[in-house]
Amino acid sequence: METVAVPAELRARLAAWRQEGRRIGLVPTMGYLHEGHLRLIDLARERADRVVATIFVNPLQFGPREDLSRYPRDLDRDRALLAERGTDLLFTPTVEVMYPEPVEVRLEPGAMASRWEGAVRPGHFSGVLTVVAKLFHLVGPDVACFGQKDFQQAALIRRMVRDLDWPIELVVGSTVREGDGLALSSRNVYLGPEDRIRARLLSAALRSAQRAWRDGIADAGGIAAAARAVFGTDPTVTVDYIAVADPDTLEPVATVSPSTVVMVAARIGTTRLIDNAILDQPIP
Ligand code: PAF
């Protein structure tokens, strides 16, 4: 696996592959990789001849009081994991390379981005879509892979691809979980031992929502209440939202269907975690 840090080198490698008629897969990440990211590399490899991964901690998507400066990083480890998994090319630009000038033009998503994560993290999705759009332009992938754990992000990227007529196949990889249900996330590293135990509440709340649906509850209020009851068992956990929503538009629904998504966000100590599940896709 080769690592490049500037667009000219990236473009040169990609041009050679394109001339050979290779199909190109892209897996954008912010690094500090875990098995969830590596499964996305597997998915890209299944669908493309060459796989490009990117590692870039994008300042545009962090709010002023968020964890940009302490976001975990370990480039050597990430590089070894990606190479082992069969990545062909790694792009690791610096902030100066990605944003040589103050950003004047950015993508501004609409209502889909103002709910849920967007309400708690104003400007976050504008930052995500702007950097993903730049990476799409730089790499020109045939297929791009994102994780389901960031459900709203994946839905917005799908919508961006549609709205801007990008000829890119989007693949969303299932959330990978620890044995006790906790969704893998680079931010899990912030959890101390007690908070790590409390963090199980997110997946437990989603399981409870799925159980309520299987038991015949069809109104969204009842599904949300089943999830909320689980969080209620620990008063130290602060719930930001429990969303029961349409999986494409992310609008709240009144009555659920098998494809309804339940998204949760909660603060465990100083760490904010998110998770989600589709009602008819039981989480292990
Ligand atoms: O999901 C992430 O890691 C980031 O939001 C992404 C898509 C790489 C954009 O910075």
PDB file of C-alpha atoms and ligand atoms in Angstrom:
ATOM      1  CA  MET A   1       0.000   0.000   0.000  1.00  0.00           C
ATOM      2  CA  GLU A   2       1.295   3.390  -0.961  1.00  0.00           C
ATOM      3  CA  THR A   3       0.610   6.539   1.089  1.00  0.00           C
ATOM      4  CA  VAL A   4       0.250   9.920  -0.601  1.00  0.00           C
ATOM      5  CA  ALA A   5      -0.392  13.271   1.033  1.00  0.00           C
ATOM      6  CA  VAL A   6      -1.029  15.705  -1.824  1.00  0.00           C
ATOM      7  CA  PRO A   7      -3.702  15.753  -4.540  1.00  0.00           C
ATOM      8  CA  ALA A   8      -1.198  15.707  -7.431  1.00  0.00           C
ATOM      9  CA  GLU A   9       0.227  12.350  -6.298  1.00  0.00           C
ATOM     10  CA  LEU A  10      -3.233  10.990  -5.650  1.00  0.00           C
ATOM     11  CA  ARG A  11      -4.425  12.017  -9.110  1.00  0.00           C
ATOM     12  CA  ALA A  12      -1.358  10.491 -10.777  1.00  0.00           C
ATOM     13  CA  ARG A  13      -2.008   7.040  -9.218  1.00  0.00           C
ATOM     14  CA  LEU A  14      -5.710   7.251 -10.005  1.00  0.00           C
ATOM     15  CA  ALA A  15      -5.128   8.307 -13.612  1.00  0.00           C
ATOM     16  CA  ALA A  16      -2.969   5.231 -14.212  1.00  0.00           C
ATOM     17  CA  TRP A  17      -5.658   2.929 -12.785  1.00  0.00           C
ATOM     18  CA  ARG A  18      -8.371   4.606 -14.760  1.00  0.00           C
ATOM     19  CA  GLN A  19      -6.390   4.158 -17.961  1.00  0.00           C
ATOM     20  CA  GLU A  20      -6.260   0.441 -17.183  1.00  0.00           C
ATOM     21  CA  GLY A  21     -10.061   0.544 -16.830  1.00  0.00           C
ATOM     22  CA  ARG A  22      -9.985  -0.209 -13.090  1.00  0.00           C
ATOM     23  CA  ARG A  23     -13.057   0.369 -10.932  1.00  0.00           C
ATOM     24  CA  ILE A  24     -12.141   2.515  -7.937  1.00  0.00           C
ATOM     25  CA  GLY A  25     -13.530   2.184  -4.410  1.00  0.00           C
ATOM     26  CA  LEU A  26     -13.246   4.874  -1.727  1.00  0.00           C
ATOM     27  CA  VAL A  27     -13.431   4.576   2.070  1.00  0.00           C
ATOM     28  CA  PRO A  28     -13.182   8.025   3.722  1.00  0.00           C
ATOM     29  CA  THR A  29     -12.246   7.967   7.424  1.00  0.00           C
ATOM     30  CA  MET A  30     -10.906  10.170  10.183  1.00  0.00           C
ATOM     31  CA  GLY A  31      -8.491   7.435  11.268  1.00  0.00           C
ATOM     32  CA  TYR A  32      -8.045   5.654  14.606  1.00  0.00           C
ATOM     33  CA  LEU A  33      -9.467   2.720  12.753  1.00  0.00           C
ATOM     34  CA  HIS A  34     -11.465  -0.164  14.152  1.00  0.00           C
ATOM     35  CA  GLU A  35     -13.050  -3.272  12.693  1.00  0.00           C
ATOM     36  CA  GLY A  36     -16.044  -1.230  11.478  1.00  0.00           C
ATOM     37  CA  HIS A  37     -13.757   0.766   9.173  1.00  0.00           C
ATOM     38  CA  LEU A  38     -11.929  -2.352   8.054  1.00  0.00           C
ATOM     39  CA  ARG A  39     -15.207  -4.040   7.060  1.00  0.00           C
ATOM     40  CA  LEU A  40     -15.797  -1.030   4.808  1.00  0.00           C
ATOM     41  CA  ILE A  41     -12.447  -1.766   3.159  1.00  0.00           C
ATOM     42  CA  ASP A  42     -13.672  -5.359   2.625  1.00  0.00           C
ATOM     43  CA  LEU A  43     -16.910  -4.059   1.076  1.00  0.00           C
ATOM     44  CA  ALA A  44     -14.987  -1.724  -1.231  1.00  0.00           C
ATOM     45  CA  ARG A  45     -12.675  -4.565  -2.268  1.00  0.00           C
ATOM     46  CA  GLU A  46     -15.674  -6.717  -3.177  1.00  0.00           C
ATOM     47  CA  ARG A  47     -17.019  -3.988  -5.460  1.00  0.00           C
ATOM     48  CA  ALA A  48     -13.899  -2.360  -6.921  1.00  0.00           C
ATOM     49  CA  ASP A  49     -10.537  -3.294  -8.453  1.00  0.00           C
ATOM     50  CA  ARG A  50      -8.582  -0.730  -6.461  1.00  0.00           C
ATOM     51  CA  VAL A  51      -9.352   0.588  -2.972  1.00  0.00           C
ATOM     52  CA  VAL A  52      -8.425   4.081  -1.792  1.00  0.00           C
ATOM     53  CA  ALA A  53      -8.752   4.929   1.918  1.00  0.00           C
ATOM     54  CA  THR A  54      -8.444   8.457   3.265  1.00  0.00           C
ATOM     55  CA  ILE A  55      -7.531   9.590   6.767  1.00  0.00           C
ATOM     56  CA  PHE A  56      -8.317  13.213   7.503  1.00  0.00           C
ATOM     57  CA  VAL A  57      -9.626  14.683  10.747  1.00  0.00           C
ATOM     58  CA  ASN A  58     -11.817  17.327   9.173  1.00  0.00           C
ATOM     59  CA  PRO A  59     -11.915  20.538  11.253  1.00  0.00           C
ATOM     60  CA  LEU A  60     -14.943  21.779   9.319  1.00  0.00           C
ATOM     61  CA  GLN A  61     -17.217  19.211  10.963  1.00  0.00           C
ATOM     62  CA  PHE A  62     -16.222  19.942  14.582  1.00  0.00           C
ATOM     63  CA  GLY A  63     -17.984  22.603  16.611  1.00  0.00           C
ATOM     64  CA  PRO A  64     -15.966  25.068  18.730  1.00  0.00           C
ATOM     65  CA  ARG A  65     -16.572  23.049  21.915  1.00  0.00           C
ATOM     66  CA  GLU A  66     -16.029  19.636  20.343  1.00  0.00           C
ATOM     67  CA  ASP A  67     -13.080  17.222  20.499  1.00  0.00           C
ATOM     68  CA  LEU A  68     -11.046  18.241  17.406  1.00  0.00           C
ATOM     69  CA  SER A  69      -7.728  18.744  19.225  1.00  0.00           C
ATOM     70  CA  ARG A  70      -8.041  15.569  21.293  1.00  0.00           C
ATOM     71  CA  TYR A  71      -9.542  13.394  18.540  1.00  0.00           C
ATOM     72  CA  PRO A  72      -7.570  10.110  18.773  1.00  0.00           C
ATOM     73  CA  ARG A  73      -4.885   9.536  16.142  1.00  0.00           C
ATOM     74  CA  ASP A  74      -2.455   6.685  15.399  1.00  0.00           C
ATOM     75  CA  LEU A  75      -1.332   6.858  11.803  1.00  0.00           C
ATOM     76  CA  ASP A  76       1.265   4.069  11.989  1.00  0.00           C
ATOM     77  CA  ARG A  77      -1.241   1.600  13.388  1.00  0.00           C
ATOM     78  CA  ASP A  78      -3.911   2.699  10.884  1.00  0.00           C
ATOM     79  CA  ARG A  79      -1.473   2.301   7.995  1.00  0.00           C
ATOM     80  CA  ALA A  80      -0.585  -1.256   9.083  1.00  0.00           C
ATOM     81  CA  LEU A  81      -4.261  -2.229   9.481  1.00  0.00           C
ATOM     82  CA  LEU A  82      -5.211  -0.827   6.080  1.00  0.00           C
ATOM     83  CA  ALA A  83      -2.283  -2.519   4.316  1.00  0.00           C
ATOM     84  CA  GLU A  84      -3.104  -5.847   5.972  1.00  0.00           C
ATOM     85  CA  ARG A  85      -6.708  -5.561   4.784  1.00  0.00           C
ATOM     86  CA  GLY A  86      -5.641  -5.022   1.171  1.00  0.00           C
ATOM     87  CA  THR A  87      -6.017  -1.254   0.725  1.00  0.00           C
ATOM     88  CA  ASP A  88      -4.141  -0.110  -2.398  1.00  0.00           C
ATOM     89  CA  LEU A  89      -3.660   3.584  -1.694  1.00  0.00           C
ATOM     90  CA  LEU A  90      -3.930   5.763   1.411  1.00  0.00           C
ATOM     91  CA  PHE A  91      -4.472   9.514   1.137  1.00  0.00           C
ATOM     92  CA  THR A  92      -3.475  11.448   4.286  1.00  0.00           C
ATOM     93  CA  PRO A  93      -3.711  15.169   3.506  1.00  0.00           C
ATOM     94  CA  THR A  94      -2.960  17.853   6.092  1.00  0.00           C
ATOM     95  CA  VAL A  95      -5.437  20.595   6.949  1.00  0.00           C
ATOM     96  CA  GLU A  96      -3.303  23.018   4.883  1.00  0.00           C
ATOM     97  CA  VAL A  97      -3.569  20.741   1.857  1.00  0.00           C
ATOM     98  CA  MET A  98      -7.335  20.316   2.141  1.00  0.00           C
ATOM     99  CA  TYR A  99      -8.064  23.934   3.088  1.00  0.00           C
ATOM    100  CA  PRO A 100      -5.202  26.135   1.860  1.00  0.00           C
ATOM    101  CA  GLU A 101      -7.442  29.183   2.188  1.00  0.00           C
ATOM    102  CA  PRO A 102     -10.298  29.971   4.573  1.00  0.00           C
ATOM    103  CA  VAL A 103     -13.285  28.055   3.223  1.00  0.00           C
ATOM    104  CA  GLU A 104     -15.611  30.433   1.397  1.00  0.00           C
ATOM    105  CA  VAL A 105     -17.888  27.949  -0.375  1.00  0.00           C
ATOM    106  CA  ARG A 106     -19.382  24.985   1.425  1.00  0.00           C
ATOM    107  CA  LEU A 107     -22.271  22.602   0.987  1.00  0.00           C
ATOM    108  CA  GLU A 108     -25.324  23.607   3.006  1.00  0.00           C
ATOM    109  CA  PRO A 109     -27.778  20.742   3.464  1.00  0.00           C
ATOM    110  CA  GLY A 110     -31.436  21.465   4.199  1.00  0.00           C
ATOM    111  CA  ALA A 111     -33.940  20.219   6.770  1.00  0.00           C
ATOM    112  CA  MET A 112     -32.583  16.653   6.775  1.00  0.00           C
ATOM    113  CA  ALA A 113     -29.446  17.998   8.429  1.00  0.00           C
ATOM    114  CA  SER A 114     -31.135  20.228  10.968  1.00  0.00           C
ATOM    115  CA  ARG A 115     -32.762  17.440  12.986  1.00  0.00           C
ATOM    116  CA  TRP A 116     -31.189  15.001  15.470  1.00  0.00           C
ATOM    117  CA  GLU A 117     -27.382  15.229  15.240  1.00  0.00           C
ATOM    118  CA  GLY A 118     -27.740  18.457  13.275  1.00  0.00           C
ATOM    119  CA  ALA A 119     -29.774  20.079  16.062  1.00  0.00           C
ATOM    120  CA  VAL A 120     -27.136  19.227  18.675  1.00  0.00           C
ATOM    121  CA  ARG A 121     -24.157  19.911  16.367  1.00  0.00           C
ATOM    122  CA  PRO A 122     -25.029  22.961  14.209  1.00  0.00           C
ATOM    123  CA  GLY A 123     -22.907  23.088  11.031  1.00  0.00           C
ATOM    124  CA  HIS A 124     -21.638  19.531  11.503  1.00  0.00           C
ATOM    125  CA  PHE A 125     -23.232  18.074   8.382  1.00  0.00           C
ATOM    126  CA  SER A 126     -22.244  21.042   6.249  1.00  0.00           C
ATOM    127  CA  GLY A 127     -18.646  20.237   7.245  1.00  0.00           C
ATOM    128  CA  VAL A 128     -19.089  16.527   6.559  1.00  0.00           C
ATOM    129  CA  LEU A 129     -20.704  17.016   3.141  1.00  0.00           C
ATOM    130  CA  THR A 130     -18.138  19.625   2.121  1.00  0.00           C
ATOM    131  CA  VAL A 131     -15.197  17.339   2.863  1.00  0.00           C
ATOM    132  CA  VAL A 132     -16.886  14.274   1.357  1.00  0.00           C
ATOM    133  CA  ALA A 133     -17.625  16.296  -1.789  1.00  0.00           C
ATOM    134  CA  LYS A 134     -13.957  17.331  -1.967  1.00  0.00           C
ATOM    135  CA  LEU A 135     -12.865  13.708  -1.557  1.00  0.00           C
ATOM    136  CA  PHE A 136     -15.324  12.601  -4.239  1.00  0.00           C
ATOM    137  CA  HIS A 137     -13.844  15.217  -6.594  1.00  0.00           C
ATOM    138  CA  LEU A 138     -10.263  14.291  -5.751  1.00  0.00           C
ATOM    139  CA  VAL A 139     -10.727  10.525  -6.047  1.00  0.00           C
ATOM    140  CA  GLY A 140     -13.645  10.216  -8.493  1.00  0.00           C
ATOM    141  CA  PRO A 141     -14.674   6.844  -7.053  1.00  0.00           C
ATOM    142  CA  ASP A 142     -17.057   4.397  -8.735  1.00  0.00           C
ATOM    143  CA  VAL A 143     -18.130   3.167  -5.309  1.00  0.00           C
ATOM    144  CA  ALA A 144     -17.853   4.761  -1.855  1.00  0.00           C
ATOM    145  CA  CYS A 145     -18.447   3.038   1.494  1.00  0.00           C
ATOM    146  CA  PHE A 146     -19.737   4.552   4.749  1.00  0.00           C
ATOM    147  CA  GLY A 147     -20.834   2.987   8.034  1.00  0.00           C
ATOM    148  CA  GLN A 148     -24.426   2.652   9.236  1.00  0.00           C
ATOM    149  CA  LYS A 149     -23.413   3.796  12.725  1.00  0.00           C
ATOM    150  CA  ASP A 150     -23.498   7.378  11.437  1.00  0.00           C
ATOM    151  CA  PHE A 151     -26.978   6.829  10.021  1.00  0.00           C
ATOM    152  CA  GLN A 152     -27.869  10.480   9.427  1.00  0.00           C
ATOM    153  CA  GLN A 153     -24.499  11.106   7.772  1.00  0.00           C
ATOM    154  CA  ALA A 154     -24.988   8.137   5.412  1.00  0.00           C
ATOM    155  CA  ALA A 155     -28.547   9.286   4.558  1.00  0.00           C
ATOM    156  CA  LEU A 156     -27.315  12.820   3.808  1.00  0.00           C
ATOM    157  CA  ILE A 157     -24.438  11.585   1.646  1.00  0.00           C
ATOM    158  CA  ARG A 158     -26.893   9.373  -0.269  1.00  0.00           C
ATOM    159  CA  ARG A 159     -29.084  12.423  -0.782  1.00  0.00           C
ATOM    160  CA  MET A 160     -26.122  14.596  -1.840  1.00  0.00           C
ATOM    161  CA  VAL A 161     -25.108  11.998  -4.447  1.00  0.00           C
ATOM    162  CA  ARG A 162     -28.670  12.003  -5.771  1.00  0.00           C
ATOM    163  CA  ASP A 163     -29.182  15.780  -5.696  1.00  0.00           C
ATOM    164  CA  LEU A 164     -25.818  16.492  -7.367  1.00  0.00           C
ATOM    165  CA  ASP A 165     -26.070  13.618  -9.905  1.00  0.00           C
ATOM    166  CA  TRP A 166     -22.833  11.980  -8.816  1.00  0.00           C
ATOM    167  CA  PRO A 167     -22.287   8.683 -10.656  1.00  0.00           C
ATOM    168  CA  ILE A 168     -21.167   6.930  -7.461  1.00  0.00           C
ATOM    169  CA  GLU A 169     -22.524   3.707  -5.995  1.00  0.00           C
ATOM    170  CA  LEU A 170     -22.988   4.220  -2.244  1.00  0.00           C
ATOM    171  CA  VAL A 171     -22.599   1.244   0.043  1.00  0.00           C
ATOM    172  CA  VAL A 172     -23.523   1.427   3.721  1.00  0.00           C
ATOM    173  CA  GLY A 173     -21.798  -1.186   5.896  1.00  0.00           C
ATOM    174  CA  SER A 174     -23.544  -2.614   8.975  1.00  0.00           C
ATOM    175  CA  THR A 175     -22.477  -1.406  12.400  1.00  0.00           C
ATOM    176  CA  VAL A 176     -19.863  -3.650  13.993  1.00  0.00           C
ATOM    177  CA  ARG A 177     -20.383  -4.237  17.727  1.00  0.00           C
ATOM    178  CA  GLU A 178     -18.506  -5.413  20.774  1.00  0.00           C
ATOM    179  CA  GLY A 179     -19.750  -8.639  22.374  1.00  0.00           C
ATOM    180  CA  ASP A 180     -22.008  -6.653  24.754  1.00  0.00           C
ATOM    181  CA  GLY A 181     -23.620  -4.675  21.924  1.00  0.00           C
ATOM    182  CA  LEU A 182     -21.619  -1.425  22.089  1.00  0.00           C
ATOM    183  CA  ALA A 183     -21.181  -0.072  18.560  1.00  0.00           C
ATOM    184  CA  LEU A 184     -17.517   0.291  17.615  1.00  0.00           C
ATOM    185  CA  SER A 185     -16.466   3.932  17.460  1.00  0.00           C
ATOM    186  CA  SER A 186     -13.128   5.707  17.567  1.00  0.00           C
ATOM    187  CA  ARG A 187     -14.586   7.757  20.433  1.00  0.00           C
ATOM    188  CA  ASN A 188     -15.057   4.655  22.651  1.00  0.00           C
ATOM    189  CA  VAL A 189     -11.424   5.199  23.648  1.00  0.00           C
ATOM    190  CA  TYR A 190     -12.590   8.156  25.774  1.00  0.00           C
ATOM    191  CA  LEU A 191     -14.711   5.871  28.000  1.00  0.00           C
ATOM    192  CA  GLY A 192     -13.334   5.026  31.440  1.00  0.00           C
ATOM    193  CA  PRO A 193     -14.182   1.574  32.864  1.00  0.00           C
ATOM    194  CA  GLU A 194     -17.478   2.632  34.519  1.00  0.00           C
ATOM    195  CA  ASP A 195     -18.638   4.679  31.558  1.00  0.00           C
ATOM    196  CA  ARG A 196     -17.742   1.765  29.282  1.00  0.00           C
ATOM    197  CA  ILE A 197     -20.307  -0.342  31.189  1.00  0.00           C
ATOM    198  CA  ARG A 198     -22.909   2.460  31.013  1.00  0.00           C
ATOM    199  CA  ALA A 199     -22.324   2.758  27.270  1.00  0.00           C
ATOM    200  CA  ARG A 200     -24.137  -0.555  26.819  1.00  0.00           C
ATOM    201  CA  LEU A 201     -27.358   1.347  27.458  1.00  0.00           C
ATOM    202  CA  LEU A 202     -27.454   2.654  23.878  1.00  0.00           C
ATOM    203  CA  SER A 203     -27.674  -0.770  22.247  1.00  0.00           C
ATOM    204  CA  ALA A 204     -29.882  -2.033  25.091  1.00  0.00           C
ATOM    205  CA  ALA A 205     -32.301   0.856  24.416  1.00  0.00           C
ATOM    206  CA  LEU A 206     -32.383  -0.018  20.706  1.00  0.00           C
ATOM    207  CA  ARG A 207     -33.019  -3.683  21.493  1.00  0.00           C
ATOM    208  CA  SER A 208     -35.853  -2.639  23.773  1.00  0.00           C
ATOM    209  CA  ALA A 209     -37.371  -0.546  20.952  1.00  0.00           C
ATOM    210  CA  GLN A 210     -37.098  -3.506  18.579  1.00  0.00           C
ATOM    211  CA  ARG A 211     -38.704  -5.808  21.165  1.00  0.00           C
ATOM    212  CA  ALA A 212     -41.594  -3.369  21.621  1.00  0.00           C
ATOM    213  CA  TRP A 213     -42.141  -3.389  17.855  1.00  0.00           C
ATOM    214  CA  ARG A 214     -42.065  -7.198  17.730  1.00  0.00           C
ATOM    215  CA  ASP A 215     -44.593  -7.206  20.579  1.00  0.00           C
ATOM    216  CA  GLY A 216     -46.968  -5.268  18.363  1.00  0.00           C
ATOM    217  CA  ILE A 217     -46.431  -1.623  19.355  1.00  0.00           C
ATOM    218  CA  ALA A 218     -46.881   0.464  16.215  1.00  0.00           C
ATOM    219  CA  ASP A 219     -46.979   4.055  17.443  1.00  0.00           C
ATOM    220  CA  ALA A 220     -43.649   5.859  17.492  1.00  0.00           C
ATOM    221  CA  GLY A 221     -44.307   7.232  20.993  1.00  0.00           C
ATOM    222  CA  GLY A 222     -44.535   3.686  22.359  1.00  0.00           C
ATOM    223  CA  ILE A 223     -41.336   2.634  20.599  1.00  0.00           C
ATOM    224  CA  ALA A 224     -39.467   5.691  21.911  1.00  0.00           C
ATOM    225  CA  ALA A 225     -40.834   5.062  25.423  1.00  0.00           C
ATOM    226  CA  ALA A 226     -39.443   1.514  25.342  1.00  0.00           C
ATOM    227  CA  ALA A 227     -35.991   2.907  24.536  1.00  0.00           C
ATOM    228  CA  ARG A 228     -36.283   5.731  27.062  1.00  0.00           C
ATOM    229  CA  ALA A 229     -37.176   3.300  29.856  1.00  0.00           C
ATOM    230  CA  VAL A 230     -33.763   1.647  29.444  1.00  0.00           C
ATOM    231  CA  PHE A 231     -31.927   4.967  29.749  1.00  0.00           C
ATOM    232  CA  GLY A 232     -34.105   5.725  32.782  1.00  0.00           C
ATOM    233  CA  THR A 233     -32.306   2.978  34.691  1.00  0.00           C
ATOM    234  CA  ASP A 234     -29.195   5.201  34.978  1.00  0.00           C
ATOM    235  CA  PRO A 235     -29.767   8.847  35.984  1.00  0.00           C
ATOM    236  CA  THR A 236     -26.122   9.737  35.214  1.00  0.00           C
ATOM    237  CA  VAL A 237     -26.707   9.217  31.485  1.00  0.00           C
ATOM    238  CA  THR A 238     -28.063  12.215  29.564  1.00  0.00           C
ATOM    239  CA  VAL A 239     -30.136  11.400  26.509  1.00  0.00           C
ATOM    240  CA  ASP A 240     -29.810  13.965  23.701  1.00  0.00           C
ATOM    241  CA  TYR A 241     -32.541  12.396  21.556  1.00  0.00           C
ATOM    242  CA  ILE A 242     -34.414   9.229  20.742  1.00  0.00           C
ATOM    243  CA  ALA A 243     -35.546   9.514  17.125  1.00  0.00           C
ATOM    244  CA  VAL A 244     -38.108   7.229  15.511  1.00  0.00           C
ATOM    245  CA  ALA A 245     -37.838   8.238  11.892  1.00  0.00           C
ATOM    246  CA  ASP A 246     -38.196   7.468   8.210  1.00  0.00           C
ATOM    247  CA  PRO A 247     -34.861   5.963   7.073  1.00  0.00           C
ATOM    248  CA  ASP A 248     -34.635   8.103   3.909  1.00  0.00           C
ATOM    249  CA  THR A 249     -35.997  11.498   4.903  1.00  0.00           C
ATOM    250  CA  LEU A 250     -35.162  11.204   8.640  1.00  0.00           C
ATOM    251  CA  GLU A 251     -38.530  12.857   9.375  1.00  0.00           C
ATOM    252  CA  PRO A 252     -40.142  11.607  12.577  1.00  0.00           C
ATOM    253  CA  VAL A 253     -42.953   9.112  11.919  1.00  0.00           C
ATOM    254  CA  ALA A 254     -46.183   8.687  13.892  1.00  0.00           C
ATOM    255  CA  THR A 255     -46.687   5.029  13.020  1.00  0.00           C
ATOM    256  CA  VAL A 256     -43.706   2.741  12.472  1.00  0.00           C
ATOM    257  CA  SER A 257     -43.003   0.240   9.692  1.00  0.00           C
ATOM    258  CA  PRO A 258     -40.386  -2.550   9.550  1.00  0.00           C
ATOM    259  CA  SER A 259     -37.868  -0.163   7.925  1.00  0.00           C
ATOM    260  CA  THR A 260     -38.291   2.628  10.481  1.00  0.00           C
ATOM    261  CA  VAL A 261     -34.995   3.643  12.054  1.00  0.00           C
ATOM    262  CA  VAL A 262     -34.519   4.339  15.749  1.00  0.00           C
ATOM    263  CA  MET A 263     -31.555   6.638  16.419  1.00  0.00           C
ATOM    264  CA  VAL A 264     -30.240   7.448  19.873  1.00  0.00           C
ATOM    265  CA  ALA A 265     -27.619   9.863  21.185  1.00  0.00           C
ATOM    266  CA  ALA A 266     -26.521  10.035  24.803  1.00  0.00           C
ATOM    267  CA  ARG A 267     -23.799  11.538  26.942  1.00  0.00           C
ATOM    268  CA  ILE A 268     -21.966   9.067  29.118  1.00  0.00           C
ATOM    269  CA  GLY A 269     -19.726  11.093  31.402  1.00  0.00           C
ATOM    270  CA  THR A 270     -17.947  13.492  29.047  1.00  0.00           C
ATOM    271  CA  THR A 271     -18.349  11.264  26.002  1.00  0.00           C
ATOM    272  CA  ARG A 272     -21.176  11.607  23.521  1.00  0.00           C
ATOM    273  CA  LEU A 273     -22.180   8.396  21.739  1.00  0.00           C
ATOM    274  CA  ILE A 274     -24.680   7.640  18.977  1.00  0.00           C
ATOM    275  CA  ASP A 275     -26.225   4.409  17.746  1.00  0.00           C
ATOM    276  CA  ASN A 276     -29.189   3.281  15.646  1.00  0.00           C
ATOM    277  CA  ALA A 277     -31.136   0.279  14.463  1.00  0.00           C
ATOM    278  CA  ILE A 278     -33.755  -0.537  11.842  1.00  0.00           C
ATOM    279  CA  LEU A 279     -36.765  -2.115  13.558  1.00  0.00           C
ATOM    280  CA  ASP A 280     -36.755  -5.370  11.608  1.00  0.00           C
ATOM    281  CA  GLN A 281     -32.966  -5.841  11.727  1.00  0.00           C
ATOM    282  CA  PRO A 282     -32.404  -7.180  15.259  1.00  0.00           C
ATOM    283  CA  ILE A 283     -29.113  -6.094  16.730  1.00  0.00           C
ATOM    284  CA  PRO A 284     -27.141  -8.947  18.271  1.00  0.00           C
TER     285      PRO A 284
HETATM  286  O1  PAF B   1     -17.542   9.289   9.346  1.00  0.00           O
HETATM  287  C1  PAF B   1     -16.439   9.898   9.345  1.00  0.00           C
HETATM  288  O2  PAF B   1     -15.412   9.371   9.773  1.00  0.00           O
HETATM  289  C2  PAF B   1     -16.366  11.315   8.789  1.00  0.00           C
HETATM  290  O3  PAF B   1     -17.515  12.022   9.087  1.00  0.00           O
HETATM  291  C3  PAF B   1     -16.064  11.346   7.277  1.00  0.00           C
HETATM  292  C4  PAF B   1     -17.187  10.717   6.464  1.00  0.00           C
HETATM  293  C5  PAF B   1     -14.759  10.632   6.984  1.00  0.00           C
HETATM  294  C6  PAF B   1     -15.922  12.808   6.823  1.00  0.00           C
HETATM  295  O4  PAF B   1     -14.926  13.463   7.513  1.00  0.00           O
END
